[in-house]
Amino acid sequence: AQSVTQLGSHVSVSEGALVLLRCNYSSSVPPYLFWYVQYPNQGLQLLLKYTTGATLVKGINGFEAEFKKSETSFHLTKPSAHMSDAAEYFCAVVSGGYQKVTFGTGTKLQVIP
Amino acid sequence: KAGVTQTPRYLIKTRGQQVTLSCSPISGHRSVSWYQQTPGQGLQFLFEYFSETQRNKGNFPGRFSGRQFSNSRSEMNVSTLELGDSALYLCASSSAIGLADLTDTQYFGPGTRLTVL
């Protein structure tokens, strides 16, 4: 079984401040982890993914995430928030089986000017 | 390459009716997955098709069904619509072939927003 928990359904940061979106997962086998972003009235866009190898993963738009097995976490960070980062972010896990992805409930990021 | 396209983008139906949604994957992608997104339940996996075969299915009632054509285009059908079926239905395609390709990125379409009155 696999599951994903995203802490905080809404996060507000000031423009230029650090963005930290939290994701913890549960998986009985080594997981593959993803972060997606969804802008209003659009589908999901992949930000980054962890499969194997380096635990610090860099993605698009300056985002990065670190896989910490001991903490079962995959938190998403960005050093400096931009207004265009305002969107909803989803953490997802795939483990075992076919392309069956379990998504977290999402975190809406608000960037305050 | 053109992205994943979904038609229609918006749909309004009444309870008891049925609806068919269409998804055209990225050229060359043979795997197509469907998801339901609602404010209360978030993103939930409906099913995945590969080469016209349903490979995986989520926990949805039999009113939800799908199919995939030889050109990889996919349709999903919901019969006897209920108010709770109002949602954004997202389609995603990937180049994944088998179990070893779990990491292949899924590319999402813009979704079809279904409203059931």
mmCIF file of C-alpha atoms in Angstrom:
data_model
loop_
_atom_site.group_PDB
_atom_site.id
_atom_site.type_symbol
_atom_site.label_atom_id
_atom_site.label_comp_id
_atom_site.label_asym_id
_atom_site.label_seq_id
_atom_site.Cartn_x
_atom_site.Cartn_y
_atom_site.Cartn_z
ATOM 1 C CA ALA A 1 0.000 0.000 0.000
ATOM 2 C CA GLN A 2 1.123 3.536 -0.619
ATOM 3 C CA SER A 3 -0.052 6.904 0.630
ATOM 4 C CA VAL A 4 0.976 10.520 0.607
ATOM 5 C CA THR A 5 0.414 13.219 3.214
ATOM 6 C CA GLN A 6 0.845 16.878 2.427
ATOM 7 C CA LEU A 7 0.958 19.044 5.524
ATOM 8 C CA GLY A 8 -0.883 22.312 5.087
ATOM 9 C CA SER A 9 -3.604 22.715 2.511
ATOM 10 C CA HIS A 10 -2.722 26.409 2.210
ATOM 11 C CA VAL A 11 0.679 28.042 2.512
ATOM 12 C CA SER A 12 1.353 31.771 2.225
ATOM 13 C CA VAL A 13 4.788 33.271 1.675
ATOM 14 C CA SER A 14 6.021 36.712 0.822
ATOM 15 C CA GLU A 15 7.541 37.337 -2.567
ATOM 16 C CA GLY A 16 11.268 36.595 -2.293
ATOM 17 C CA ALA A 17 10.869 34.349 0.746
ATOM 18 C CA LEU A 18 11.681 30.662 0.997
ATOM 19 C CA VAL A 19 9.032 28.247 -0.195
ATOM 20 C CA LEU A 20 8.721 24.988 1.734
ATOM 21 C CA LEU A 21 5.941 22.536 0.917
ATOM 22 C CA ARG A 22 5.899 19.367 2.954
ATOM 23 C CA CYS A 23 5.259 15.840 1.748
ATOM 24 C CA ASN A 24 5.513 12.570 3.638
ATOM 25 C CA TYR A 25 4.890 9.223 2.078
ATOM 26 C CA SER A 26 4.184 5.687 3.087
ATOM 27 C CA SER A 27 5.312 2.828 0.917
ATOM 28 C CA SER A 28 6.172 -0.801 1.484
ATOM 29 C CA VAL A 29 8.772 -0.760 -1.278
ATOM 30 C CA PRO A 30 11.211 1.886 -2.477
ATOM 31 C CA PRO A 31 9.054 4.643 -3.890
ATOM 32 C CA TYR A 32 9.218 6.875 -6.861
ATOM 33 C CA LEU A 33 8.198 10.375 -5.854
ATOM 34 C CA PHE A 34 6.891 13.279 -7.861
ATOM 35 C CA TRP A 35 5.879 16.882 -7.428
ATOM 36 C CA TYR A 36 3.345 18.394 -9.795
ATOM 37 C CA VAL A 37 2.013 21.933 -10.096
ATOM 38 C CA GLN A 38 -1.463 22.882 -11.225
ATOM 39 C CA TYR A 39 -2.417 26.364 -12.315
ATOM 40 C CA PRO A 40 -6.083 27.364 -12.362
ATOM 41 C CA ASN A 41 -8.124 25.635 -15.045
ATOM 42 C CA GLN A 42 -5.159 23.646 -16.215
ATOM 43 C CA GLY A 43 -3.869 20.114 -15.920
ATOM 44 C CA LEU A 44 -0.891 19.044 -13.863
ATOM 45 C CA GLN A 45 2.665 19.783 -14.867
ATOM 46 C CA LEU A 46 5.604 17.787 -13.570
ATOM 47 C CA LEU A 47 8.046 19.840 -11.504
ATOM 48 C CA LEU A 48 10.483 17.099 -10.582
ATOM 49 C CA LYS A 49 10.739 13.432 -9.749
ATOM 50 C CA TYR A 50 12.896 11.117 -7.688
ATOM 51 C CA THR A 51 13.572 7.612 -8.871
ATOM 52 C CA THR A 52 16.982 6.398 -7.750
ATOM 53 C CA GLY A 53 20.399 7.888 -7.204
ATOM 54 C CA ALA A 54 20.966 11.409 -5.982
ATOM 55 C CA THR A 55 18.528 12.274 -3.234
ATOM 56 C CA LEU A 56 18.491 15.987 -4.023
ATOM 57 C CA VAL A 57 16.456 16.499 -7.133
ATOM 58 C CA LYS A 58 16.328 19.735 -9.085
ATOM 59 C CA GLY A 59 13.293 20.596 -11.137
ATOM 60 C CA ILE A 60 11.915 23.341 -13.273
ATOM 61 C CA ASN A 61 11.294 26.936 -12.225
ATOM 62 C CA GLY A 62 13.988 26.791 -9.525
ATOM 63 C CA PHE A 63 12.298 24.140 -7.389
ATOM 64 C CA GLU A 64 14.093 21.255 -5.768
ATOM 65 C CA ALA A 65 13.211 18.427 -3.403
ATOM 66 C CA GLU A 66 15.197 16.102 -1.192
ATOM 67 C CA PHE A 67 14.322 12.460 -0.672
ATOM 68 C CA LYS A 68 14.926 11.489 2.956
ATOM 69 C CA LYS A 69 14.285 7.817 3.455
ATOM 70 C CA SER A 70 14.765 7.933 7.225
ATOM 71 C CA GLU A 71 12.079 10.607 7.504
ATOM 72 C CA THR A 72 9.919 9.236 4.662
ATOM 73 C CA SER A 73 9.789 12.761 3.315
ATOM 74 C CA PHE A 74 10.090 14.521 0.012
ATOM 75 C CA HIS A 75 9.685 18.214 0.774
ATOM 76 C CA LEU A 76 9.639 20.775 -2.036
ATOM 77 C CA THR A 77 11.638 23.978 -1.708
ATOM 78 C CA LYS A 78 12.465 27.110 -3.629
ATOM 79 C CA PRO A 79 14.859 29.721 -2.240
ATOM 80 C CA SER A 80 12.922 32.762 -3.416
ATOM 81 C CA ALA A 81 9.205 32.830 -4.178
ATOM 82 C CA HIS A 82 7.923 34.573 -7.257
ATOM 83 C CA MET A 83 4.377 35.753 -7.868
ATOM 84 C CA SER A 84 4.105 33.273 -10.716
ATOM 85 C CA ASP A 85 4.635 30.411 -8.256
ATOM 86 C CA ALA A 86 1.107 30.862 -6.907
ATOM 87 C CA ALA A 87 -0.602 27.593 -7.759
ATOM 88 C CA GLU A 88 -1.575 24.267 -6.237
ATOM 89 C CA TYR A 89 1.154 21.707 -5.695
ATOM 90 C CA PHE A 90 0.701 17.961 -5.501
ATOM 91 C CA CYS A 91 3.055 15.352 -4.178
ATOM 92 C CA ALA A 92 2.639 11.860 -5.624
ATOM 93 C CA VAL A 93 4.064 8.403 -5.078
ATOM 94 C CA VAL A 94 4.326 5.354 -7.277
ATOM 95 C CA SER A 95 5.411 2.038 -5.837
ATOM 96 C CA GLY A 96 4.823 -1.375 -7.249
ATOM 97 C CA GLY A 97 2.354 -2.304 -9.941
ATOM 98 C CA TYR A 98 1.701 -0.404 -13.113
ATOM 99 C CA GLN A 99 1.323 3.334 -13.520
ATOM 100 C CA LYS A 100 -0.860 3.643 -10.445
ATOM 101 C CA VAL A 101 -0.122 6.958 -8.854
ATOM 102 C CA THR A 102 -1.320 8.096 -5.451
ATOM 103 C CA PHE A 103 -1.570 11.854 -5.058
ATOM 104 C CA GLY A 104 -1.558 13.946 -1.948
ATOM 105 C CA THR A 105 -4.433 16.297 -1.264
ATOM 106 C CA GLY A 106 -2.530 19.277 -2.561
ATOM 107 C CA THR A 107 -1.152 22.499 -1.108
ATOM 108 C CA LYS A 108 -2.250 25.862 -2.433
ATOM 109 C CA LEU A 109 0.613 28.302 -2.433
ATOM 110 C CA GLN A 110 -0.179 31.989 -2.111
ATOM 111 C CA VAL A 111 2.575 34.498 -2.788
ATOM 112 C CA ILE A 112 2.084 37.873 -1.141
ATOM 113 C CA PRO A 113 3.643 40.898 -2.834
ATOM 114 C CA LYS B 1 4.860 17.619 -30.111
ATOM 115 C CA ALA B 2 1.294 18.474 -29.363
ATOM 116 C CA GLY B 3 0.258 17.911 -25.800
ATOM 117 C CA VAL B 4 -2.532 15.817 -24.378
ATOM 118 C CA THR B 5 -5.893 17.077 -25.545
ATOM 119 C CA GLN B 6 -9.223 16.509 -23.898
ATOM 120 C CA THR B 7 -12.658 17.204 -25.254
ATOM 121 C CA PRO B 8 -14.931 18.736 -24.354
ATOM 122 C CA ARG B 9 -13.417 21.176 -21.869
ATOM 123 C CA TYR B 10 -16.706 21.847 -20.130
ATOM 124 C CA LEU B 11 -19.846 19.781 -19.870
ATOM 125 C CA ILE B 12 -23.151 20.190 -18.064
ATOM 126 C CA LYS B 13 -25.407 17.189 -17.586
ATOM 127 C CA THR B 14 -28.356 16.280 -15.416
ATOM 128 C CA ARG B 15 -28.686 13.401 -12.998
ATOM 129 C CA GLY B 16 -29.331 10.067 -14.641
ATOM 130 C CA GLN B 17 -27.752 10.989 -17.936
ATOM 131 C CA GLN B 18 -24.584 9.469 -19.252
ATOM 132 C CA VAL B 19 -21.475 11.200 -20.549
ATOM 133 C CA THR B 20 -18.468 10.336 -22.683
ATOM 134 C CA LEU B 21 -15.180 12.172 -22.378
ATOM 135 C CA SER B 22 -12.365 11.943 -24.876
ATOM 136 C CA CYS B 23 -8.601 12.059 -24.537
ATOM 137 C CA SER B 24 -5.953 12.159 -27.230
ATOM 138 C CA PRO B 25 -2.498 11.330 -25.874
ATOM 139 C CA ILE B 26 0.813 12.681 -26.998
ATOM 140 C CA SER B 27 1.872 11.056 -30.245
ATOM 141 C CA GLY B 28 3.709 7.823 -29.526
ATOM 142 C CA HIS B 29 2.353 7.430 -26.011
ATOM 143 C CA ARG B 30 0.472 4.187 -25.509
ATOM 144 C CA SER B 31 -0.385 4.509 -21.828
ATOM 145 C CA VAL B 32 -3.373 6.621 -20.896
ATOM 146 C CA SER B 33 -4.613 7.163 -17.352
ATOM 147 C CA TRP B 34 -7.728 8.877 -16.097
ATOM 148 C CA TYR B 35 -8.170 10.754 -12.831
ATOM 149 C CA GLN B 36 -11.063 12.428 -11.071
ATOM 150 C CA GLN B 37 -10.306 15.637 -9.194
ATOM 151 C CA THR B 38 -12.751 17.055 -6.656
ATOM 152 C CA PRO B 39 -12.279 19.567 -3.830
ATOM 153 C CA GLY B 40 -13.248 16.979 -1.247
ATOM 154 C CA GLN B 41 -11.450 13.874 -2.462
ATOM 155 C CA GLY B 42 -8.542 15.403 -4.351
ATOM 156 C CA LEU B 43 -7.042 13.485 -7.241
ATOM 157 C CA GLN B 44 -8.195 9.920 -7.510
ATOM 158 C CA PHE B 45 -7.027 7.332 -10.010
ATOM 159 C CA LEU B 46 -9.771 5.908 -12.199
ATOM 160 C CA PHE B 47 -8.026 3.550 -14.598
ATOM 161 C CA GLU B 48 -5.114 3.109 -16.945
ATOM 162 C CA TYR B 49 -5.083 1.725 -20.468
ATOM 163 C CA PHE B 50 -2.233 0.406 -22.522
ATOM 164 C CA SER B 51 -2.572 -0.967 -26.031
ATOM 165 C CA GLU B 52 -6.357 -1.089 -25.782
ATOM 166 C CA THR B 53 -6.263 -3.062 -22.519
ATOM 167 C CA GLN B 54 -7.195 -1.852 -19.079
ATOM 168 C CA ARG B 55 -4.165 -2.618 -16.941
ATOM 169 C CA ASN B 56 -5.160 -1.028 -13.687
ATOM 170 C CA LYS B 57 -8.285 0.258 -12.051
ATOM 171 C CA GLY B 58 -9.043 2.448 -9.091
ATOM 172 C CA ASN B 59 -11.867 2.116 -6.593
ATOM 173 C CA PHE B 60 -14.764 3.516 -8.561
ATOM 174 C CA PRO B 61 -18.164 1.942 -9.219
ATOM 175 C CA GLY B 62 -18.944 0.162 -12.449
ATOM 176 C CA ARG B 63 -20.745 3.264 -13.735
ATOM 177 C CA PHE B 64 -17.284 4.492 -14.644
ATOM 178 C CA SER B 65 -15.810 2.744 -17.632
ATOM 179 C CA GLY B 66 -13.317 3.429 -20.333
ATOM 180 C CA ARG B 67 -11.747 2.159 -23.459
ATOM 181 C CA GLN B 68 -8.755 2.770 -25.641
ATOM 182 C CA PHE B 69 -8.595 2.637 -29.394
ATOM 183 C CA SER B 70 -5.854 1.322 -31.635
ATOM 184 C CA ASN B 71 -4.534 4.854 -32.136
ATOM 185 C CA SER B 72 -4.193 5.161 -28.313
ATOM 186 C CA ARG B 73 -7.002 7.678 -28.033
ATOM 187 C CA SER B 74 -9.124 6.955 -25.013
ATOM 188 C CA GLU B 75 -12.642 7.605 -23.874
ATOM 189 C CA MET B 76 -14.214 7.342 -20.495
ATOM 190 C CA ASN B 77 -17.904 6.953 -19.914
ATOM 191 C CA VAL B 78 -19.978 7.636 -16.853
ATOM 192 C CA SER B 79 -23.490 6.262 -16.825
ATOM 193 C CA THR B 80 -26.393 7.222 -14.599
ATOM 194 C CA LEU B 81 -24.751 10.431 -13.491
ATOM 195 C CA GLU B 82 -24.981 11.485 -9.854
ATOM 196 C CA LEU B 83 -24.442 14.923 -8.360
ATOM 197 C CA GLY B 84 -21.230 13.656 -6.780
ATOM 198 C CA ASP B 85 -19.758 12.954 -10.196
ATOM 199 C CA SER B 86 -19.258 16.683 -10.708
ATOM 200 C CA ALA B 87 -15.507 17.002 -11.009
ATOM 201 C CA LEU B 88 -12.541 17.817 -13.176
ATOM 202 C CA TYR B 89 -11.601 14.710 -15.115
ATOM 203 C CA LEU B 90 -7.961 14.599 -16.064
ATOM 204 C CA CYS B 91 -6.309 12.404 -18.622
ATOM 205 C CA ALA B 92 -2.580 11.699 -18.633
ATOM 206 C CA SER B 93 -0.410 9.912 -21.138
ATOM 207 C CA SER B 94 3.054 8.466 -20.850
ATOM 208 C CA SER B 95 5.527 6.497 -22.885
ATOM 209 C CA ALA B 96 5.632 3.813 -20.204
ATOM 210 C CA ILE B 97 5.421 0.323 -21.515
ATOM 211 C CA GLY B 98 5.846 -2.091 -18.658
ATOM 212 C CA LEU B 99 6.578 -2.411 -14.991
ATOM 213 C CA ALA B 100 10.110 -1.216 -15.534
ATOM 214 C CA ASP B 101 8.874 2.107 -16.811
ATOM 215 C CA LEU B 102 7.134 3.321 -13.689
ATOM 216 C CA THR B 103 9.250 6.412 -13.667
ATOM 217 C CA ASP B 104 8.141 7.619 -17.038
ATOM 218 C CA THR B 105 6.592 10.999 -16.721
ATOM 219 C CA GLN B 106 2.865 11.377 -17.105
ATOM 220 C CA TYR B 107 1.758 14.351 -19.167
ATOM 221 C CA PHE B 108 -1.604 15.730 -18.225
ATOM 222 C CA GLY B 109 -4.256 17.306 -20.367
ATOM 223 C CA PRO B 110 -6.186 20.404 -19.270
ATOM 224 C CA GLY B 111 -9.130 18.320 -18.105
ATOM 225 C CA THR B 112 -12.853 18.202 -18.710
ATOM 226 C CA ARG B 113 -14.949 19.951 -16.118
ATOM 227 C CA LEU B 114 -18.180 18.035 -15.659
ATOM 228 C CA THR B 115 -21.065 19.605 -13.806
ATOM 229 C CA VAL B 116 -24.028 17.424 -12.909
ATOM 230 C CA LEU B 117 -27.240 19.268 -12.070
#
